[in-house]
PDB file of C-alpha atoms in Angstrom:
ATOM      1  CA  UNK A   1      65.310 151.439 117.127  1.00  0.00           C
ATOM      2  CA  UNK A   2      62.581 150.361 114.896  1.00  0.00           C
ATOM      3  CA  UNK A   3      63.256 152.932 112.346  1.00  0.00           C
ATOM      4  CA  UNK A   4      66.753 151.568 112.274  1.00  0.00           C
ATOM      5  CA  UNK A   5      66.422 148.376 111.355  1.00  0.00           C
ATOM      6  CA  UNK A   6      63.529 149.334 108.963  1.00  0.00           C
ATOM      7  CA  UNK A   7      66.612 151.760 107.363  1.00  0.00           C
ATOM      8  CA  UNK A   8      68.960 148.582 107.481  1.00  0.00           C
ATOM      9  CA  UNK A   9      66.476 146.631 105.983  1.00  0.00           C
ATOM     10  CA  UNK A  10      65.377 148.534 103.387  1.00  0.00           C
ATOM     11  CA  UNK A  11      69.235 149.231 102.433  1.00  0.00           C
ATOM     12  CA  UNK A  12      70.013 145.473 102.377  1.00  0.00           C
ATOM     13  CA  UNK A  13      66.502 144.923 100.072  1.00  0.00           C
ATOM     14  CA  UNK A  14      67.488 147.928  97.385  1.00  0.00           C
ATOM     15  CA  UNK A  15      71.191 146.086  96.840  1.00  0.00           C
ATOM     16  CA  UNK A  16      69.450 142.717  96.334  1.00  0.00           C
ATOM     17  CA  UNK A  17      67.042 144.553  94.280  1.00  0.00           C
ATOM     18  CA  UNK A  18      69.752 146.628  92.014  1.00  0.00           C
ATOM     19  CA  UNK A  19      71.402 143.064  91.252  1.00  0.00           C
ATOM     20  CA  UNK A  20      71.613 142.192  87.256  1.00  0.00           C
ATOM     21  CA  UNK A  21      70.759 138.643  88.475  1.00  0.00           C
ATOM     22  CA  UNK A  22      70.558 137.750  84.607  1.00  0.00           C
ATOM     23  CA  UNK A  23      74.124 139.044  84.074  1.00  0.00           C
ATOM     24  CA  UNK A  24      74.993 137.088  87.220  1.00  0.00           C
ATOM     25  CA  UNK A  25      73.306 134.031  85.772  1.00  0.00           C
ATOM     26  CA  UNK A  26      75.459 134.360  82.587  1.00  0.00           C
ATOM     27  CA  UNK A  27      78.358 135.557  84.476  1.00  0.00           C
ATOM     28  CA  UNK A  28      78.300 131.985  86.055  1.00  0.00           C
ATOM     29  CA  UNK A  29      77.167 129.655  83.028  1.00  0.00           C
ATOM     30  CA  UNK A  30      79.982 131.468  80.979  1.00  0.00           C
ATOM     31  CA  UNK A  31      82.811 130.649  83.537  1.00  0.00           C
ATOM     32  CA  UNK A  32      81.149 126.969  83.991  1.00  0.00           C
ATOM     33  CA  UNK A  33      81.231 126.173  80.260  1.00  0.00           C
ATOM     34  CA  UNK A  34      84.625 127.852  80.188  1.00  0.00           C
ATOM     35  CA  UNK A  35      85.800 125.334  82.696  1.00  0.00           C
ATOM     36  CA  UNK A  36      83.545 121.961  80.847  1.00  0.00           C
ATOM     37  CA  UNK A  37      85.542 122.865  77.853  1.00  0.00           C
ATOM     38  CA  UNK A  38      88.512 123.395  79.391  1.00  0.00           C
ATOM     39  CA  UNK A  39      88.220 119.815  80.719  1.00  0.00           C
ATOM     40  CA  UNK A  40      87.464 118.550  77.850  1.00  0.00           C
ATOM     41  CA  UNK A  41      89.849 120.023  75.807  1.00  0.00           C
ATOM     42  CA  UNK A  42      92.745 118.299  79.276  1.00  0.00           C
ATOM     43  CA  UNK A  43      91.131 115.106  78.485  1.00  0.00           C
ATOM     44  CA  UNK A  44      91.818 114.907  74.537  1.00  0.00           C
ATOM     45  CA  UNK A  45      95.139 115.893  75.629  1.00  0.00           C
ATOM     46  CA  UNK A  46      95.653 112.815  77.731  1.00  0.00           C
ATOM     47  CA  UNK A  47      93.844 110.979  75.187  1.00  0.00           C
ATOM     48  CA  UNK A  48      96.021 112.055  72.274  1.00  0.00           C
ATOM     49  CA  UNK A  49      98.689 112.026  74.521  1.00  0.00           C
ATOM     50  CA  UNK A  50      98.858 108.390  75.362  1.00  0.00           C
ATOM     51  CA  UNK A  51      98.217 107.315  71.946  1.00  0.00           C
ATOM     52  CA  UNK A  52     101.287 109.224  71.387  1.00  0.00           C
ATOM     53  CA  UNK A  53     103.356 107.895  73.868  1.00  0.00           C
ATOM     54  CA  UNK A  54     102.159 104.031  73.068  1.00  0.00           C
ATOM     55  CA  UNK A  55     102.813 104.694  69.322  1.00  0.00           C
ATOM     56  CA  UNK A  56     106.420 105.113  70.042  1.00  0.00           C
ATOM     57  CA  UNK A  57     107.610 102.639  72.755  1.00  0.00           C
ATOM     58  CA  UNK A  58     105.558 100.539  70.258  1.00  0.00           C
ATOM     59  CA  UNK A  59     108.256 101.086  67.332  1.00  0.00           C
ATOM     60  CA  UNK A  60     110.982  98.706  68.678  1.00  0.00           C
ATOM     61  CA  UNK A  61     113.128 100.883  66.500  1.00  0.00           C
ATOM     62  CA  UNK A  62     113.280 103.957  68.602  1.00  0.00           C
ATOM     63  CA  UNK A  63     113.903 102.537  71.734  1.00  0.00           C
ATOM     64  CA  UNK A  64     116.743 100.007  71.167  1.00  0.00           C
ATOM     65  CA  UNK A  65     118.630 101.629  73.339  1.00  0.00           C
ATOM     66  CA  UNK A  66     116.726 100.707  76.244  1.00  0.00           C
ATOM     67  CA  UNK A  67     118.184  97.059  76.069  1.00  0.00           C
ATOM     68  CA  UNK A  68     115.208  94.674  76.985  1.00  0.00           C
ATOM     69  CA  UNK A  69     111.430  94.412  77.317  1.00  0.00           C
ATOM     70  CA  UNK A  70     111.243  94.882  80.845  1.00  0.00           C
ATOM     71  CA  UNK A  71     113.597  98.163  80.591  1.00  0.00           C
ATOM     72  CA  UNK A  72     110.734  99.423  77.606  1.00  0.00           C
ATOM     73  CA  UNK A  73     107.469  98.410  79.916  1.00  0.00           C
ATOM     74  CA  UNK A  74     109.251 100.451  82.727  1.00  0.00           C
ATOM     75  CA  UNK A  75     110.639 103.814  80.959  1.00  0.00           C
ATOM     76  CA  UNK A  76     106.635 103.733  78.861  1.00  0.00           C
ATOM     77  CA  UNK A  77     104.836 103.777  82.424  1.00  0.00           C
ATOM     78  CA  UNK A  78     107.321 105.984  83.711  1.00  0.00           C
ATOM     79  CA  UNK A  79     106.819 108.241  80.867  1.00  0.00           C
ATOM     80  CA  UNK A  80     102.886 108.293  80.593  1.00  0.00           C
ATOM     81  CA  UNK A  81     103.010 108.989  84.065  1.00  0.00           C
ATOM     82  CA  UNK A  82     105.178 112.267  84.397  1.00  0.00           C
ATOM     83  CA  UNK A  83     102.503 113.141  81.300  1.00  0.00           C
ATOM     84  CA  UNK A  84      99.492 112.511  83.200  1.00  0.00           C
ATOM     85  CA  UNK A  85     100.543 114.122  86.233  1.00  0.00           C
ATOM     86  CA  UNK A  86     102.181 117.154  84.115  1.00  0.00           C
ATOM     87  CA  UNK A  87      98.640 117.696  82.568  1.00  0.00           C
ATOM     88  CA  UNK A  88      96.874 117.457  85.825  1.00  0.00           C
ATOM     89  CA  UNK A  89      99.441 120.319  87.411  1.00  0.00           C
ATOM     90  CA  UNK A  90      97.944 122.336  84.013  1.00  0.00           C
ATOM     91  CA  UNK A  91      94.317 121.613  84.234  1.00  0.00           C
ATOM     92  CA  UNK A  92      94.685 122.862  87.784  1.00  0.00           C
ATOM     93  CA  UNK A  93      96.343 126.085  87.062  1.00  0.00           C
ATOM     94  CA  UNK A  94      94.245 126.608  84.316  1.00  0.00           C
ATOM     95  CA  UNK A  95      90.413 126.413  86.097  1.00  0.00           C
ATOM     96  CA  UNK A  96      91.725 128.400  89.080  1.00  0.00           C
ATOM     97  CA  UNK A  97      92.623 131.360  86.871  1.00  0.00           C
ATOM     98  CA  UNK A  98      89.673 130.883  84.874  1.00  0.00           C
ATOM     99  CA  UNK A  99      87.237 131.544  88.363  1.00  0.00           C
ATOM    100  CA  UNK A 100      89.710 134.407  88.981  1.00  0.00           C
ATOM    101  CA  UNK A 101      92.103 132.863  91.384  1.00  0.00           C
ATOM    102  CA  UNK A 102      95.607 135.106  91.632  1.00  0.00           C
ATOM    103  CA  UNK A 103      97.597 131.626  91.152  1.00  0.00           C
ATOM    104  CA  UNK A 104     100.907 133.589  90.717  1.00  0.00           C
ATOM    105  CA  UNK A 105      99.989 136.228  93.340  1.00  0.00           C
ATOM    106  CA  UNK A 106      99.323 133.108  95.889  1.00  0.00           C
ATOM    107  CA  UNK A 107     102.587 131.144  94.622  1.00  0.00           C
ATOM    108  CA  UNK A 108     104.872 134.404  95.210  1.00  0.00           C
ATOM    109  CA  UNK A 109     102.890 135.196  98.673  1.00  0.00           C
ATOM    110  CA  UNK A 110     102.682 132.027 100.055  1.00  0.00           C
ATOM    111  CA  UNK A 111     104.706 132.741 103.075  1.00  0.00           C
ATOM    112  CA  UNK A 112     104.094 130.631 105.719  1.00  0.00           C
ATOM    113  CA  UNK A 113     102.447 128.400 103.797  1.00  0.00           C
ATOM    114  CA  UNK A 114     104.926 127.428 101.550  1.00  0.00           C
ATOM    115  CA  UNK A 115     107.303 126.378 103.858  1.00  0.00           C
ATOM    116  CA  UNK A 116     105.173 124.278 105.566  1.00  0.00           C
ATOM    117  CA  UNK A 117     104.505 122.697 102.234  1.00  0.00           C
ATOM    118  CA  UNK A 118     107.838 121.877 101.357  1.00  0.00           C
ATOM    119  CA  UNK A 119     108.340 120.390 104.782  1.00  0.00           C
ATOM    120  CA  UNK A 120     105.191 118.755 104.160  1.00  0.00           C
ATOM    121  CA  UNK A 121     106.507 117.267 100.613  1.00  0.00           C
ATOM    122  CA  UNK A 122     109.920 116.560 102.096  1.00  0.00           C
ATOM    123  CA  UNK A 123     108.555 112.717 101.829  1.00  0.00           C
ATOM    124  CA  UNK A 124     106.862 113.144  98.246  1.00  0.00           C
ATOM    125  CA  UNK A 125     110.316 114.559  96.952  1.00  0.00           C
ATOM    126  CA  UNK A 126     112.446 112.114  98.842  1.00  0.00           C
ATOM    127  CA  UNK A 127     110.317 109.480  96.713  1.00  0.00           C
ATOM    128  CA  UNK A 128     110.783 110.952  93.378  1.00  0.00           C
ATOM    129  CA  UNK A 129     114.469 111.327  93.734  1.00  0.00           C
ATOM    130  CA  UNK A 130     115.144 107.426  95.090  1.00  0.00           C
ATOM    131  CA  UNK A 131     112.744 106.086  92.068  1.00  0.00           C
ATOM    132  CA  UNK A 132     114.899 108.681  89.800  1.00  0.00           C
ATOM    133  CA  UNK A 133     117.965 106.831  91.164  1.00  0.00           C
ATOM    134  CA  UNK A 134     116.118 103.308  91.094  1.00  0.00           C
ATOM    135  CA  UNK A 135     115.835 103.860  87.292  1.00  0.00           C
ATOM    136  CA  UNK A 136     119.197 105.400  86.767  1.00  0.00           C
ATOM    137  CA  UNK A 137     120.647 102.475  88.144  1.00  0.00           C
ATOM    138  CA  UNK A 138     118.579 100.043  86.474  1.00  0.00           C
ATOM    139  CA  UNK A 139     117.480  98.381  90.052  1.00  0.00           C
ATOM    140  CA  UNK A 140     113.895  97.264  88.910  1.00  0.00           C
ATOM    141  CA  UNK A 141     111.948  96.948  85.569  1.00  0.00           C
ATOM    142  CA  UNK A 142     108.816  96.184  85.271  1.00  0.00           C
ATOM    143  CA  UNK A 143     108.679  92.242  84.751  1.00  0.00           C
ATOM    144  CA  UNK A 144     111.088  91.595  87.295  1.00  0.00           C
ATOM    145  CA  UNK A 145     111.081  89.309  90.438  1.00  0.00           C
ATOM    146  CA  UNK A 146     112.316  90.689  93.408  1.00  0.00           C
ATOM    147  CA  UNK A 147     111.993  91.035  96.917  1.00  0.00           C
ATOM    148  CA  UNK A 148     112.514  94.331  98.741  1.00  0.00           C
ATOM    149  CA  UNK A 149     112.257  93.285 102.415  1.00  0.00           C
ATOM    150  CA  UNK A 150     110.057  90.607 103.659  1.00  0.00           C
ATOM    151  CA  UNK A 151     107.749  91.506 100.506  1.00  0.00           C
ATOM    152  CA  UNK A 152     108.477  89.040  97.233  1.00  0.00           C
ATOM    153  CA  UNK A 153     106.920  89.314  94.100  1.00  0.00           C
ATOM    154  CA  UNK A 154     106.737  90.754  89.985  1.00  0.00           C
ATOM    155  CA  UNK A 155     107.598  94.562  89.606  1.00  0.00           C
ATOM    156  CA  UNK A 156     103.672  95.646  88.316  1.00  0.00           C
ATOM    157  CA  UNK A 157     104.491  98.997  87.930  1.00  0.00           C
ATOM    158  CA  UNK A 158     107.585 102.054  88.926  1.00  0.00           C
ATOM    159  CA  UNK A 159     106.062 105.394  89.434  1.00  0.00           C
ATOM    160  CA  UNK A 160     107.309 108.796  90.475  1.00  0.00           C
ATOM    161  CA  UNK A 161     105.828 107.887  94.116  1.00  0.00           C
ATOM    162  CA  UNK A 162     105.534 104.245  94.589  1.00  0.00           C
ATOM    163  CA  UNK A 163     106.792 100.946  93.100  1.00  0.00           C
ATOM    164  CA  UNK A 164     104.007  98.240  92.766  1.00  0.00           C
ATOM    165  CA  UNK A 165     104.649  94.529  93.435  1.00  0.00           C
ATOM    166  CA  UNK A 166     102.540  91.905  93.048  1.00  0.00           C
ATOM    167  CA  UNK A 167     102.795  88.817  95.552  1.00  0.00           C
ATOM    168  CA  UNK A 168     102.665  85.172  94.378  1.00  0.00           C
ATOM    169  CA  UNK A 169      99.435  84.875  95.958  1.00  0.00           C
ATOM    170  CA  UNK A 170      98.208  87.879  93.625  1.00  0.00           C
ATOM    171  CA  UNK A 171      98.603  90.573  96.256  1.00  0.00           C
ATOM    172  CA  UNK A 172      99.496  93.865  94.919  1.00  0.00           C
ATOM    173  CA  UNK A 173     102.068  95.819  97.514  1.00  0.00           C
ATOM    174  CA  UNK A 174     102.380  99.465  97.180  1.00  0.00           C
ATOM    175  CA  UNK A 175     105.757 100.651  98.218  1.00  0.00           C
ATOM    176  CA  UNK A 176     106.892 104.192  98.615  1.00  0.00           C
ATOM    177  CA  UNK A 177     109.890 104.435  96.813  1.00  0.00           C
ATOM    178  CA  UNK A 178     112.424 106.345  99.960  1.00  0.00           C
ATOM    179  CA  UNK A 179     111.140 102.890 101.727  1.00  0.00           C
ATOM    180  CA  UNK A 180     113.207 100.864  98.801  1.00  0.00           C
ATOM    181  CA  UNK A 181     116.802 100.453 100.121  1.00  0.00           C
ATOM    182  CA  UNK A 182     117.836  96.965  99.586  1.00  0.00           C
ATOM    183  CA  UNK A 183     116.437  95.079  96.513  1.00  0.00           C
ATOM    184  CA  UNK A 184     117.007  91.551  95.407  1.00  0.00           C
ATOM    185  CA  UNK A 185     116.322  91.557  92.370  1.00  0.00           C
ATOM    186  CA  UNK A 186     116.427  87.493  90.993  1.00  0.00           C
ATOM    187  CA  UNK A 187     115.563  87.955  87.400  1.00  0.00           C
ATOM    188  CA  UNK A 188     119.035  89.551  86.047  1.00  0.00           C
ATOM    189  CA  UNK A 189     121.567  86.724  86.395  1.00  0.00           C
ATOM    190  CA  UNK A 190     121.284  82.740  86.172  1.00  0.00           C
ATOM    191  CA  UNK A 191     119.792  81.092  89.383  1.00  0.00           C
ATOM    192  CA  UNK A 192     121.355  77.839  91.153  1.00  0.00           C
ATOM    193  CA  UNK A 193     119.321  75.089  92.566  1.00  0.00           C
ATOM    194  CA  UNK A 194     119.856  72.915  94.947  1.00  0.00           C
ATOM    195  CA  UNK A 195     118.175  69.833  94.305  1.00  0.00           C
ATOM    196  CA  UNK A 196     118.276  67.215  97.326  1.00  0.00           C
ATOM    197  CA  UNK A 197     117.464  63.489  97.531  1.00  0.00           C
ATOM    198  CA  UNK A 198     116.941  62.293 100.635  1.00  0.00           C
ATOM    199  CA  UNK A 199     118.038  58.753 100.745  1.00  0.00           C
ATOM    200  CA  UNK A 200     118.866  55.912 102.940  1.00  0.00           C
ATOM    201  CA  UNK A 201     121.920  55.633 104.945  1.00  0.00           C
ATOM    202  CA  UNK A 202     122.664  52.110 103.893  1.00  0.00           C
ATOM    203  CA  UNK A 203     121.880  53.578  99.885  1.00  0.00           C
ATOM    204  CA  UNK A 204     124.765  52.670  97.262  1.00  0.00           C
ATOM    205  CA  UNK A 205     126.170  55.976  96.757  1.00  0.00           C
ATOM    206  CA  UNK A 206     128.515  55.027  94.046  1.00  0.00           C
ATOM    207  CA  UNK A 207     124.983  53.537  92.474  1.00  0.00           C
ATOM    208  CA  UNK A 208     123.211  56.524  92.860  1.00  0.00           C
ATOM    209  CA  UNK A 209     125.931  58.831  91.714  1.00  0.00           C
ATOM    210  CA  UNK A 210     126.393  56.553  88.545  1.00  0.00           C
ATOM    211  CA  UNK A 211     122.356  56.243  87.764  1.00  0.00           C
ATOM    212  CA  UNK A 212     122.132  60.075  88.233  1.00  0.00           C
ATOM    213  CA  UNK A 213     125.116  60.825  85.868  1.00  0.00           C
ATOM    214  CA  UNK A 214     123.084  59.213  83.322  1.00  0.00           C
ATOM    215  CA  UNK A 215     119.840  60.674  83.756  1.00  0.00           C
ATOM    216  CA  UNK A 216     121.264  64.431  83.819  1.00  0.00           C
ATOM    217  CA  UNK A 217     122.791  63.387  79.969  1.00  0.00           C
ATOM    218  CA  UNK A 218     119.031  62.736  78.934  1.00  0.00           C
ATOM    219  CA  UNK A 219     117.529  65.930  80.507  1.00  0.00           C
ATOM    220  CA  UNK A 220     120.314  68.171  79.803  1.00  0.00           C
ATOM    221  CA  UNK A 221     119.445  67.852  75.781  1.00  0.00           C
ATOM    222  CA  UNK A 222     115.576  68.540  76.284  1.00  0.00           C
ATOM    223  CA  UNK A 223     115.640  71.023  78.804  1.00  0.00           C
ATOM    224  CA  UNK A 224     117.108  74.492  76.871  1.00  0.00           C
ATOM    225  CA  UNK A 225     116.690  76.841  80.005  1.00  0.00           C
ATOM    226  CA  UNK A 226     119.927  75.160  81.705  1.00  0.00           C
ATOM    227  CA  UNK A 227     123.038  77.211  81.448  1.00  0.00           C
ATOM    228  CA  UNK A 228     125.466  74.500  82.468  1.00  0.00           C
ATOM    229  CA  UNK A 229     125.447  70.721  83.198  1.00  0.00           C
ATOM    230  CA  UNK A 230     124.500  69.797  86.661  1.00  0.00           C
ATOM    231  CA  UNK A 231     126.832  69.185  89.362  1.00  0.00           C
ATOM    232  CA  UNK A 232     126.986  66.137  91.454  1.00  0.00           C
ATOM    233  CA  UNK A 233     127.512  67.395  94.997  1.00  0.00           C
ATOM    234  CA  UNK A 234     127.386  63.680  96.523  1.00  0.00           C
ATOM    235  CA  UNK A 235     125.991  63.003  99.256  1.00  0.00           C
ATOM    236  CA  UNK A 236     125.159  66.111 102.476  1.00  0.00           C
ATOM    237  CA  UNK A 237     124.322  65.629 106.176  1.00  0.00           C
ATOM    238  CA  UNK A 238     121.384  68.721 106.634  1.00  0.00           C
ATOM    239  CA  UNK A 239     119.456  68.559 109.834  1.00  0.00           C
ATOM    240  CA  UNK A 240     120.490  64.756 110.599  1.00  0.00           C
ATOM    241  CA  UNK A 241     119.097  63.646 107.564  1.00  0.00           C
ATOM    242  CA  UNK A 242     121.197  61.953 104.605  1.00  0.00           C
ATOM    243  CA  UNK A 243     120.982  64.093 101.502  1.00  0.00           C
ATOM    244  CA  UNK A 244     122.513  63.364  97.756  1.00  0.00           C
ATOM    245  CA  UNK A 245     122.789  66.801  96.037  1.00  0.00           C
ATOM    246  CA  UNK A 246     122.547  67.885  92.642  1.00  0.00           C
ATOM    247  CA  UNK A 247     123.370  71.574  91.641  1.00  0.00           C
ATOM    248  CA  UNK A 248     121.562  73.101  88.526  1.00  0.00           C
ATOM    249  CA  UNK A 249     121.960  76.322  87.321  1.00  0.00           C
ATOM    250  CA  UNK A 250     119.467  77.300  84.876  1.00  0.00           C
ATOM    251  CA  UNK A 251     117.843  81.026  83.375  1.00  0.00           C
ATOM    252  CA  UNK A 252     116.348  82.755  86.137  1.00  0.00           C
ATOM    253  CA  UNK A 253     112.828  82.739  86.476  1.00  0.00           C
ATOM    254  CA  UNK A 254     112.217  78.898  85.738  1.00  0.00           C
ATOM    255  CA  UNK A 255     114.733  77.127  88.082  1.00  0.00           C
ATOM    256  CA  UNK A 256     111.547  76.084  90.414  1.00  0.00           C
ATOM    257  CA  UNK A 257     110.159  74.281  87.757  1.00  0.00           C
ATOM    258  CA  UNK A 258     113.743  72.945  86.237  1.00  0.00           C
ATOM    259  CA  UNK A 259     114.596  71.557  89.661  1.00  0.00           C
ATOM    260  CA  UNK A 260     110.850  69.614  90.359  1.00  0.00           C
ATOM    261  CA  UNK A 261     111.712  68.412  86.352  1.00  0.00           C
ATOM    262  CA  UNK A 262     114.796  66.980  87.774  1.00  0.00           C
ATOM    263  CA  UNK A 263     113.287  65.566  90.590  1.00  0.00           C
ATOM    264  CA  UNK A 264     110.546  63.931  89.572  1.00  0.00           C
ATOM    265  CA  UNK A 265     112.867  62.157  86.979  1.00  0.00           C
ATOM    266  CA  UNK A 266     115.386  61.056  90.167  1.00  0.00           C
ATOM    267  CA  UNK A 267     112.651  59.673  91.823  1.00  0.00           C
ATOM    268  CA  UNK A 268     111.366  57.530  88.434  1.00  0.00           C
ATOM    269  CA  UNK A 269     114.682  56.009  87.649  1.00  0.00           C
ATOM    270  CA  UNK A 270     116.062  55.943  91.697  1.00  0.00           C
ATOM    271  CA  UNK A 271     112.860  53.556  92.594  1.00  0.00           C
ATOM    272  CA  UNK A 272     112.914  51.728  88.994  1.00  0.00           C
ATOM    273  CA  UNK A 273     117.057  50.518  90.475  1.00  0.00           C
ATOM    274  CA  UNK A 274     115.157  49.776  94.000  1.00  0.00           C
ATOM    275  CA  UNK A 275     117.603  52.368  95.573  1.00  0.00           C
ATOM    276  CA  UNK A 276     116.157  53.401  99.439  1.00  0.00           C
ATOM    277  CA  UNK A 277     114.738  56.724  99.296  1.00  0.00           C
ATOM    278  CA  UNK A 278     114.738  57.871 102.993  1.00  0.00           C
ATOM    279  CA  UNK A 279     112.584  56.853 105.705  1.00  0.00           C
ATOM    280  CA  UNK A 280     109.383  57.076 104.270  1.00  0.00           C
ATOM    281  CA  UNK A 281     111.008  56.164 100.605  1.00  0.00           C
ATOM    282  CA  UNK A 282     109.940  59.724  98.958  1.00  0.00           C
ATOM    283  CA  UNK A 283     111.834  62.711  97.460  1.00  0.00           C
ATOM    284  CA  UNK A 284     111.708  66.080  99.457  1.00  0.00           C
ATOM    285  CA  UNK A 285     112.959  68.856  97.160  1.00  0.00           C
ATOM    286  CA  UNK A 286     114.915  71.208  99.465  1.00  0.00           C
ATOM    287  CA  UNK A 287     115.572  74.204  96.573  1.00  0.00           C
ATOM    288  CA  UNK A 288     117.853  77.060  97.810  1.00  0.00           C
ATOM    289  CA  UNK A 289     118.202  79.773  95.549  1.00  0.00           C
TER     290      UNK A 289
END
């Protein structure tokens, strides 16, 4: 028994032994500076790549047809993404044949494997065919405000996978893209506000009406984002309490700020005529979009 391992030993001892470790060594370096260069060459790529791609959604000139701003911000991330990701697929394929992997030999034999893959990726392709359709459609861009579900925000970013939106608050929301089905988008057509005064019931109306008339002829001339003159509603009974209600209608994006223009100027000239204001004699904006 003794003997035997002695043999086995002495066996496993002569093939360590007959090993060109220094051919080994440089075996090894060479495929590790193969790959470092390899890198580096991927990396210039990207580099050179980008520059590229910057250079030419910078010329306004070659992308005209794209319409807008937003719809150039959107197709240039779009783009620099399928680059990056196309160059990462690359780099991949390129270091495992380098340490000797069969990548076509594991592709074509994958069996099993691959289909449990695909099913795996079922998700992963269901998102890059719904943000496909998102930009054929012209749903988003980049720039935009919209709220898909409960989640409201600006449009950060569309990728292949995910669509980025970033909260009022400054949260940025990752959403899959197969999760987007129905988008409100609020940054494509004009926006109506509803601007509400809550006054008094024993208020002049025909007063109010008449004072208001006047004031909207001042503001309408300094205030450019409006797209028509404001409507006096008259007076509205919401939730028991007396309302007189102006509609605006103004570019999207800035009828917040239009309506709390107009209603800060109400309140000025309303108080200056001693007209009652409510219960507690203030203005509660009541904006419904």
């Amino acid at each position: 028994m003794n003997s035997l391992v002695n043999k086995q030993m002495q066996q496993v001892t002569k093939v360590f032994t007959d090993l060109s470790w220094h051919e080994i060594s440089q075996h090894f370096f060479s495929r590790l500076l193969l790959i470092a260069v390899t890198i580096l060459l991927f990396l210039v790529l990207l580099w050179l790549g980008r520059i590229i791609i910057d250079h030419v959604f910078a010329e306004s000139n070659h992308v005209k047809f794209l319409q807008s701003s937003n719809r150039i911000a959107t197709i240039h991330a779009l783009t620099l993404n399928i680059y990056r990701y196309t160059c990462y697929f690359f780099l991949l394929y390129a270091i495992l044949s380098e340490i000797g992997v069969p990548v076509g030999t594991l592709i074509a034999g994958a069996g099993i494997f691959s289909i449990a893959l695909g099913l795996g990726a079922q998700g992963f392709v269901s998102d890059m065919v719904t943000g496909f359709f998102i930009l054929l459609e012209q749903q988003l861009d980049v720039g935009d405000v919209v709220q898909v579900d409960s989640i409201k925000g600006t449009v950060t970013a569309l990728g292949l996978r995910t669509t980025q939106i970033t909260s009022s608050d400054g949260t940025l929301n990752y959403i899959p893209n197969r999760n987007i089905t129905t988008v409100q988008n609020f940054s494509r057509n004009n926006m109506v506000a509803n601007v509400d005064i809550r006054i008094s019931t024993k208020a002049p109306l025909d007063k109010i009406a008449e004072i208001i008339n006047e004031e909207n002829k001042k503001l309408v001339s300094s205030i450019p984002e409006l797209r028509s003159t404001p409507v006096v509603v008259g007076p509205v009974n919401t939730g028991g309490q007396l309302i007189f209600r102006v509609t605006i209608t103004t570019k999207n994006g800035v009828q917040d700020k239009i309506a709390s223009t107009f209603l800060s100027d109400y309140l000025k000239v309303l108080r200056k005529n001693k007209i009652p204001l409510g219960w507690d004699n203030t203005l509660t904006p009541n904006l419904n979009k």
